[in-house]
Short mmCIF file of C-alpha atoms in Angstrom, two decimals:
data_model
loop_
_atom_site.label_atom_id
_atom_site.label_comp_id
_atom_site.label_asym_id
_atom_site.label_seq_id
_atom_site.Cartn_x
_atom_site.Cartn_y
_atom_site.Cartn_z
CA UNK A 231 -0.01 -0.03 0.07
CA UNK A 232 1.16 3.53 -0.70
CA UNK A 233 2.11 5.90 2.34
CA UNK A 234 -0.55 7.81 4.06
CA UNK A 235 -0.37 11.08 6.13
CA UNK A 236 -1.24 10.66 9.95
CA UNK A 237 -1.74 14.01 11.68
CA UNK A 238 0.88 14.53 14.40
CA UNK A 239 0.05 18.00 15.67
CA UNK A 240 -0.87 21.64 15.33
CA UNK A 241 1.81 24.22 16.15
CA UNK A 242 -0.64 26.89 17.24
CA UNK A 243 0.17 30.60 17.51
CA UNK A 244 0.15 31.46 21.29
CA UNK A 245 -1.49 34.66 22.76
CA UNK A 246 -3.11 35.89 19.72
CA UNK A 247 -5.07 34.46 16.68
CA UNK A 248 -2.82 34.69 13.50
CA UNK A 249 -4.31 32.30 10.98
CA UNK A 250 -2.69 31.90 7.48
CA UNK A 251 -3.57 34.30 4.79
CA UNK A 252 -5.32 33.28 1.66
CA UNK A 253 -2.59 33.49 -0.91
CA UNK A 254 -0.15 31.08 -2.83
CA UNK A 255 2.77 29.36 -1.40
CA UNK A 256 2.32 30.67 2.15
CA UNK A 257 4.71 28.68 4.02
CA UNK A 258 8.61 28.58 4.24
CA UNK A 259 10.16 25.88 6.18
CA UNK A 260 13.85 26.13 7.48
CA UNK A 261 14.73 22.64 8.77
CA UNK A 262 18.10 23.64 10.16
CA UNK A 263 16.42 25.76 12.79
CA UNK A 264 13.04 23.88 12.78
CA UNK A 265 11.24 27.13 11.71
CA UNK A 266 8.11 27.55 9.77
CA UNK A 267 7.32 31.07 8.54
CA UNK A 268 4.04 32.30 7.06
CA UNK A 269 1.97 35.35 6.60
CA UNK A 270 -1.15 36.33 8.55
CA UNK A 271 -2.48 39.38 6.74
CA UNK A 272 -0.08 42.22 8.15
CA UNK A 273 1.81 39.80 10.43
CA UNK A 274 4.66 37.55 9.80
CA UNK A 275 4.57 34.42 11.91
CA UNK A 276 7.69 32.32 12.85
CA UNK A 277 6.71 29.01 14.47
CA UNK A 278 9.74 27.29 16.22
CA UNK A 279 8.48 23.70 15.81
CA UNK A 280 10.88 22.05 18.21
CA UNK A 281 10.28 24.60 20.91
CA UNK A 282 6.46 24.68 20.61
CA UNK A 283 6.83 28.43 20.52
CA UNK A 284 5.70 31.14 17.94
CA UNK A 285 6.81 34.70 17.44
CA UNK A 286 6.00 37.60 15.31
CA UNK A 287 8.31 39.92 13.35
CA UNK A 288 8.42 43.25 15.23
CA UNK A 289 6.94 45.22 12.21
CA UNK A 290 6.09 48.86 12.52
CA UNK A 291 2.32 49.31 13.08
CA UNK A 292 2.17 52.70 11.29
CA UNK A 293 3.66 51.27 8.09
CA UNK A 294 1.89 47.99 7.90
CA UNK A 295 0.16 46.58 4.87
CA UNK A 296 -0.81 42.93 3.82
CA UNK A 297 2.09 40.60 3.37
CA UNK A 298 1.80 38.96 -0.18
CA UNK A 299 4.65 36.35 0.36
CA UNK A 300 7.27 35.29 3.05
CA UNK A 301 10.41 33.47 2.12
CA UNK A 302 12.85 32.36 4.64
CA UNK A 303 16.35 30.61 4.66
CA UNK A 304 19.30 29.83 6.83
CA UNK A 305 21.70 32.81 6.38
CA UNK A 306 25.25 32.02 4.80
CA UNK A 307 27.74 31.26 7.54
CA UNK A 308 29.52 34.66 7.49
CA UNK A 309 26.40 36.92 6.97
CA UNK A 310 24.71 37.19 10.40
CA UNK A 311 25.84 37.10 13.97
CA UNK A 312 22.52 36.80 15.54
CA UNK A 313 20.88 33.46 16.93
CA UNK A 314 19.41 31.93 15.05
CA UNK A 315 20.83 33.28 11.76
CA UNK A 316 17.48 33.25 9.83
CA UNK A 317 16.72 35.60 6.97
CA UNK A 318 13.14 36.48 6.03
CA UNK A 319 12.02 38.12 2.86
CA UNK A 320 8.54 39.96 3.13
CA UNK A 321 7.09 40.95 -0.27
CA UNK A 322 4.40 43.62 0.04
CA UNK A 323 2.62 45.94 -2.55
CA UNK A 324 4.71 48.97 -1.79
CA UNK A 325 8.01 47.42 -0.72
CA UNK A 326 9.86 44.25 -0.08
CA UNK A 327 11.72 43.99 3.26
CA UNK A 328 14.54 41.74 4.31
CA UNK A 329 14.50 40.78 7.94
CA UNK A 330 16.34 38.86 10.70
CA UNK A 331 13.90 37.40 13.41
CA UNK A 332 14.32 40.68 15.38
CA UNK A 333 15.21 43.50 13.10
CA UNK A 334 15.05 44.72 9.37
CA UNK A 335 18.12 44.64 7.30
CA UNK A 336 16.88 46.72 4.40
CA UNK A 337 14.01 47.53 2.05
CA UNK A 338 13.30 47.93 -1.72
CA UNK A 339 10.35 50.40 -2.54
CA UNK A 340 8.05 49.34 -5.37
CA UNK A 341 6.85 52.47 -6.97
CA UNK A 342 3.76 52.52 -9.19
CA UNK A 343 5.80 53.11 -12.38
CA UNK A 344 8.05 50.16 -11.68
CA UNK A 345 5.28 47.84 -10.76
CA UNK A 346 3.93 46.91 -7.28
CA UNK A 347 5.24 43.92 -5.43
CA UNK A 348 3.64 40.46 -5.94
CA UNK A 349 5.91 37.63 -4.82
CA UNK A 350 9.43 37.05 -3.87
CA UNK A 351 12.05 34.45 -2.80
CA UNK A 352 15.50 34.32 -1.28
CA UNK A 353 18.57 32.26 -2.18
CA UNK A 354 21.98 31.94 -0.73
CA UNK A 355 24.63 33.73 -2.77
CA UNK A 356 28.08 33.49 -1.26
CA UNK A 357 29.21 33.28 2.38
CA UNK A 358 28.65 36.96 2.64
CA UNK A 359 25.75 37.64 0.28
CA UNK A 360 22.27 36.56 -0.11
CA UNK A 361 20.14 36.93 -3.36
CA UNK A 362 16.50 37.65 -3.89
CA UNK A 363 14.19 37.84 -6.87
CA UNK A 364 10.92 39.72 -6.82
CA UNK A 365 7.94 39.64 -9.06
CA UNK A 366 5.87 42.72 -9.87
CA UNK A 367 2.53 43.58 -11.04
CA UNK A 368 3.68 45.02 -14.42
CA UNK A 369 5.68 41.91 -15.32
CA UNK A 370 9.12 43.08 -14.22
CA UNK A 371 11.43 40.73 -12.42
CA UNK A 372 13.69 42.45 -9.86
CA UNK A 373 17.07 40.75 -8.94
CA UNK A 374 18.19 42.08 -5.57
CA UNK A 375 21.22 41.34 -3.19
CA UNK A 376 22.19 41.81 0.46
CA UNK A 377 25.93 42.42 0.90
CA UNK A 378 27.58 42.35 4.34
CA UNK A 379 30.35 44.73 3.65
CA UNK A 380 28.16 47.66 2.56
CA UNK A 381 26.45 48.34 5.84
CA UNK A 382 26.14 46.82 9.33
CA UNK A 383 23.05 44.77 9.93
CA UNK A 384 22.29 47.01 12.97
CA UNK A 385 21.71 49.87 10.59
CA UNK A 386 18.79 48.99 8.39
CA UNK A 387 18.56 50.59 4.93
CA UNK A 388 15.79 53.21 4.49
CA UNK A 389 13.75 54.47 1.56
CA UNK A 390 15.44 52.38 -1.09
CA UNK A 391 13.98 52.32 -4.60
CA UNK A 392 14.84 51.65 -8.04
CA UNK A 393 16.07 55.29 -8.54
CA UNK A 394 18.29 55.47 -5.46
CA UNK A 395 21.96 56.26 -6.03
CA UNK A 396 22.93 55.23 -2.47
CA UNK A 397 24.96 52.20 -1.85
CA UNK A 398 22.67 50.17 0.55
CA UNK A 399 23.15 46.65 1.93
CA UNK A 400 19.90 45.50 0.15
CA UNK A 401 19.43 46.79 -3.23
CA UNK A 402 18.19 46.01 -6.82
CA UNK A 403 21.11 45.00 -8.97
CA UNK A 404 19.17 44.21 -12.18
CA UNK A 405 15.53 44.64 -13.42
CA UNK A 406 13.92 43.49 -16.69
CA UNK A 407 10.24 43.00 -17.85
CA UNK A 408 9.83 39.45 -19.21
CA UNK A 409 6.11 39.20 -18.96
CA UNK A 410 4.85 41.98 -21.25
CA UNK A 411 2.97 43.73 -18.49
CA UNK A 412 1.26 40.51 -17.02
CA UNK A 413 1.36 40.39 -13.17
CA UNK A 414 3.86 37.77 -11.97
CA UNK A 415 2.31 35.31 -9.68
CA UNK A 416 5.29 32.88 -8.80
CA UNK A 417 9.07 33.07 -8.80
CA UNK A 418 11.90 30.76 -7.99
CA UNK A 419 15.72 30.86 -8.06
CA UNK A 420 18.98 28.88 -7.59
CA UNK A 421 22.03 29.65 -5.60
CA UNK A 422 24.72 31.46 -7.45
CA UNK A 423 26.99 28.26 -7.53
CA UNK A 424 24.56 26.57 -10.08
CA UNK A 425 25.28 26.75 -13.91
CA UNK A 426 23.20 28.34 -16.61
CA UNK A 427 19.63 28.65 -15.08
CA UNK A 428 19.25 31.55 -12.51
CA UNK A 429 15.71 32.03 -12.01
CA UNK A 430 12.07 31.05 -13.22
CA UNK A 431 8.94 33.26 -13.02
CA UNK A 432 5.32 32.66 -14.01
CA UNK A 433 2.50 34.95 -14.45
CA UNK A 434 -1.29 35.36 -14.48
CA UNK A 435 -1.70 34.48 -18.06
CA UNK A 436 0.18 31.13 -17.71
CA UNK A 437 3.51 32.27 -19.14
CA UNK A 438 6.64 30.71 -17.73
CA UNK A 439 9.95 32.39 -18.24
CA UNK A 440 13.47 30.97 -17.50
CA UNK A 441 16.33 33.58 -16.78
CA UNK A 442 20.02 32.90 -17.14
CA UNK A 443 23.12 34.19 -15.14
CA UNK A 444 23.20 37.43 -17.06
CA UNK A 445 19.64 38.23 -15.75
CA UNK A 446 18.15 37.75 -19.32
CA UNK A 447 15.11 35.57 -20.25
CA UNK A 448 16.35 32.80 -22.49
CA UNK A 449 13.15 30.54 -22.71
CA UNK A 450 9.41 31.49 -22.60
CA UNK A 451 6.70 28.73 -22.49
CA UNK A 452 2.96 29.07 -22.32
CA UNK A 453 1.29 26.80 -19.78
CA UNK A 454 -2.24 28.05 -20.58
CA UNK A 455 -3.40 28.74 -17.00
CA UNK A 456 -2.26 31.12 -14.30
CA UNK A 457 0.98 29.89 -12.73
CA UNK A 458 0.59 29.46 -8.98
CA UNK A 459 3.80 27.63 -7.96
CA UNK A 460 7.21 27.09 -9.43
CA UNK A 461 10.10 24.82 -8.15
CA UNK A 462 13.62 24.16 -9.82
CA UNK A 463 14.51 20.50 -9.46
CA UNK A 464 17.14 18.06 -10.51
CA UNK A 465 19.90 20.67 -9.91
CA UNK A 466 18.30 22.93 -12.51
CA UNK A 467 17.52 20.32 -15.15
CA UNK A 468 13.77 20.84 -14.89
CA UNK A 469 11.35 23.32 -13.51
CA UNK A 470 8.24 21.96 -11.87
CA UNK A 471 5.11 24.28 -12.64
CA UNK A 472 1.74 24.31 -10.82
CA UNK A 473 -1.28 26.23 -12.30
CA UNK A 474 -4.77 27.07 -11.80
CA UNK A 475 -6.20 24.14 -13.81
CA UNK A 476 -4.79 21.81 -11.24
CA UNK A 477 -1.99 20.66 -13.68
CA UNK A 478 1.70 19.88 -12.62
CA UNK A 479 4.29 20.06 -15.33
CA UNK A 480 7.92 19.28 -15.54
CA UNK A 481 9.71 21.63 -18.02
CA UNK A 482 13.17 20.94 -19.57
CA UNK A 483 15.34 23.94 -18.76
CA UNK A 484 17.65 23.20 -21.77
CA UNK A 485 14.98 22.83 -24.34
CA UNK A 486 11.84 24.37 -22.94
CA UNK A 487 9.98 20.98 -23.68
CA UNK A 488 7.21 19.89 -21.36
CA UNK A 489 8.30 16.41 -20.42
CA UNK A 490 5.59 15.51 -18.03
CA UNK A 491 2.14 17.06 -17.56
CA UNK A 492 -0.32 15.52 -15.11
CA UNK A 493 -3.66 16.47 -13.79
CA UNK A 494 -2.52 16.51 -10.29
CA UNK A 495 -5.56 18.16 -8.57
CA UNK A 496 -9.22 18.94 -9.57
CA UNK A 497 -8.91 22.59 -8.72
CA UNK A 498 -6.27 25.53 -8.37
CA UNK A 499 -3.02 24.32 -6.93
CA UNK A 500 -2.23 26.79 -4.07
CA UNK A 501 1.25 25.84 -3.16
CA UNK A 502 4.22 23.83 -4.53
CA UNK A 503 7.13 22.99 -2.53
CA UNK A 504 10.45 20.87 -3.11
CA UNK A 505 12.95 19.11 -0.89
CA UNK A 506 16.19 18.35 -2.86
CA UNK A 507 17.43 15.79 -0.30
CA UNK A 508 14.65 13.32 -1.01
CA UNK A 509 14.02 14.55 -4.50
CA UNK A 510 10.31 15.11 -3.74
CA UNK A 511 7.54 17.67 -4.45
CA UNK A 512 4.56 18.48 -2.50
CA UNK A 513 1.42 20.09 -3.75
CA UNK A 514 -1.78 21.28 -2.10
CA UNK A 515 -4.91 22.50 -3.73
CA UNK A 516 -8.27 24.01 -3.37
CA UNK A 517 -9.69 20.56 -3.68
CA UNK A 518 -8.43 19.82 -0.17
CA UNK A 519 -5.76 17.33 -1.21
CA UNK A 520 -2.02 17.27 -0.53
CA UNK A 521 0.05 15.12 -2.77
CA UNK A 522 3.75 13.96 -2.75
CA UNK A 523 5.58 13.35 -5.87
CA UNK A 524 9.06 12.01 -6.83
CA UNK A 525 11.21 13.68 -9.15
CA UNK A 526 14.16 12.77 -11.46
CA UNK A 527 17.56 12.58 -9.71
CA UNK A 528 20.42 15.04 -10.21
CA UNK A 529 21.36 13.60 -13.66
CA UNK A 530 17.64 13.69 -14.74
CA UNK A 531 18.09 13.15 -18.43
CA UNK A 532 17.69 16.97 -19.21
CA UNK A 533 18.12 17.87 -22.76
CA UNK A 534 18.52 14.44 -24.09
CA UNK A 535 14.99 13.21 -24.15
CA UNK A 536 15.71 10.17 -21.81
CA UNK A 537 13.31 11.08 -18.96
CA UNK A 538 10.25 8.86 -18.58
CA UNK A 539 7.17 9.11 -16.59
CA UNK A 540 8.54 6.47 -14.25
CA UNK A 541 10.86 9.10 -12.76
CA UNK A 542 7.93 11.39 -11.83
CA UNK A 543 5.04 9.69 -10.11
CA UNK A 544 2.66 9.96 -7.06
CA UNK A 545 4.19 8.84 -3.71
CA UNK A 546 1.13 9.65 -1.52
CA UNK A 547 -2.05 11.46 -1.46
CA UNK A 548 -4.02 12.58 1.42
CA UNK A 549 -7.47 14.58 1.88
CA UNK A 550 -7.04 17.22 4.54
CA UNK A 551 -10.75 17.49 5.25
CA UNK A 552 -12.72 20.69 5.68
CA UNK A 553 -9.74 23.10 5.32
CA UNK A 554 -8.38 25.29 2.52
CA UNK A 555 -4.48 24.69 2.20
CA UNK A 556 -2.31 27.64 1.26
CA UNK A 557 1.20 26.41 2.10
CA UNK A 558 3.21 23.21 2.25
CA UNK A 559 6.74 21.83 3.05
CA UNK A 560 8.34 18.49 3.34
CA UNK A 561 11.34 17.56 5.66
CA UNK A 562 14.61 16.27 4.37
CA UNK A 563 13.89 12.70 5.47
CA UNK A 564 10.54 12.73 3.72
CA UNK A 565 8.80 11.72 6.89
CA UNK A 566 7.15 14.89 7.87
CA UNK A 567 4.63 17.29 6.01
CA UNK A 568 3.85 20.77 7.10
CA UNK A 569 0.70 22.57 5.95
CA UNK A 570 -0.72 25.96 6.60
CA UNK A 571 -4.57 26.57 5.75
CA UNK A 572 -6.70 29.62 5.40
CA UNK A 573 -8.23 30.60 8.78
CA UNK A 574 -6.28 27.87 10.72
CA UNK A 575 -4.25 29.35 13.66
CA UNK A 576 -0.82 27.88 13.10
CA UNK A 577 1.14 25.09 11.26
CA UNK A 578 -0.35 21.69 10.86
CA UNK A 579 2.30 18.76 10.99
CA UNK A 580 1.72 15.33 9.56
CA UNK A 581 3.69 12.21 9.60
CA UNK A 582 4.20 10.12 6.42
CA UNK A 583 3.23 6.60 7.57
CA UNK A 584 4.46 3.65 5.55
CA UNK A 585 2.24 0.62 5.26
CA UNK A 586 3.81 -2.83 5.07
#
């Protein structure tokens, strides 16, 4: 029998009610520190899973607006000197902010002419840098970077924008419109040590764009429906794409060919997450189902037509009941699944149970 999910616990937010917002990909899991990060309207919730404790980022109340996406990673070894060294990117309509768990490191202003913020993710650059990519409402993709040497983390940047001449620690280093004015709905990027592919972005019209190391689009593919989630798998050989029709596709990053296309869900896919240690994807949908999928290994057969459907298949499927999932993550051992759901106060943890 295939594995099933058995609910382990709910990591509730203590003291206040802070349910997950209704948005795509509303969960970021950093296993190194057992931290799960999600947005609850104008709050950013950090759940410390091994401590049964939750904290909120100390955002300024007079400048709050709804958070559209949170992205969290473990900081590079030489970048931060706080404990734990966790970095969190908050994408909002008028700005994107970079935070530790206690203070801001910098901000990028999204002016109307440049497009408002829609989504954003973080990636490790070097031991002293971290990279970010932000999608905007006018189809522009912003590549940003935080550099340790420019400014002390104790002195956050203020009022940064595309037109700023100041050298700030967190700043846009390149911007390009690859989506012809269509709002970007999902982004993903690789660390700077990876070859060729740098980032992938998808928009409301269903267009998927792949970006190279020179920050230029080199492939554009139509997926026919709004792109709701993107993950780069098999060391950059393939891009997994989720959309509003409930489809899950694997696109070859060398040729742009769609190698696999499956009807993964009966309704919109709200979140798509990937764990490279176990080469597995996890998807959740408006239909209330969570599904685990195996992906090709690091070789993957990219560019040579050798991949078969046997390398991409369903591992487990589970119906969550009367909840609307908005975020998902999988542990490195493949044995724990984490879910956020609209109007649910906290993070739901499931065990992946094998049946012999």
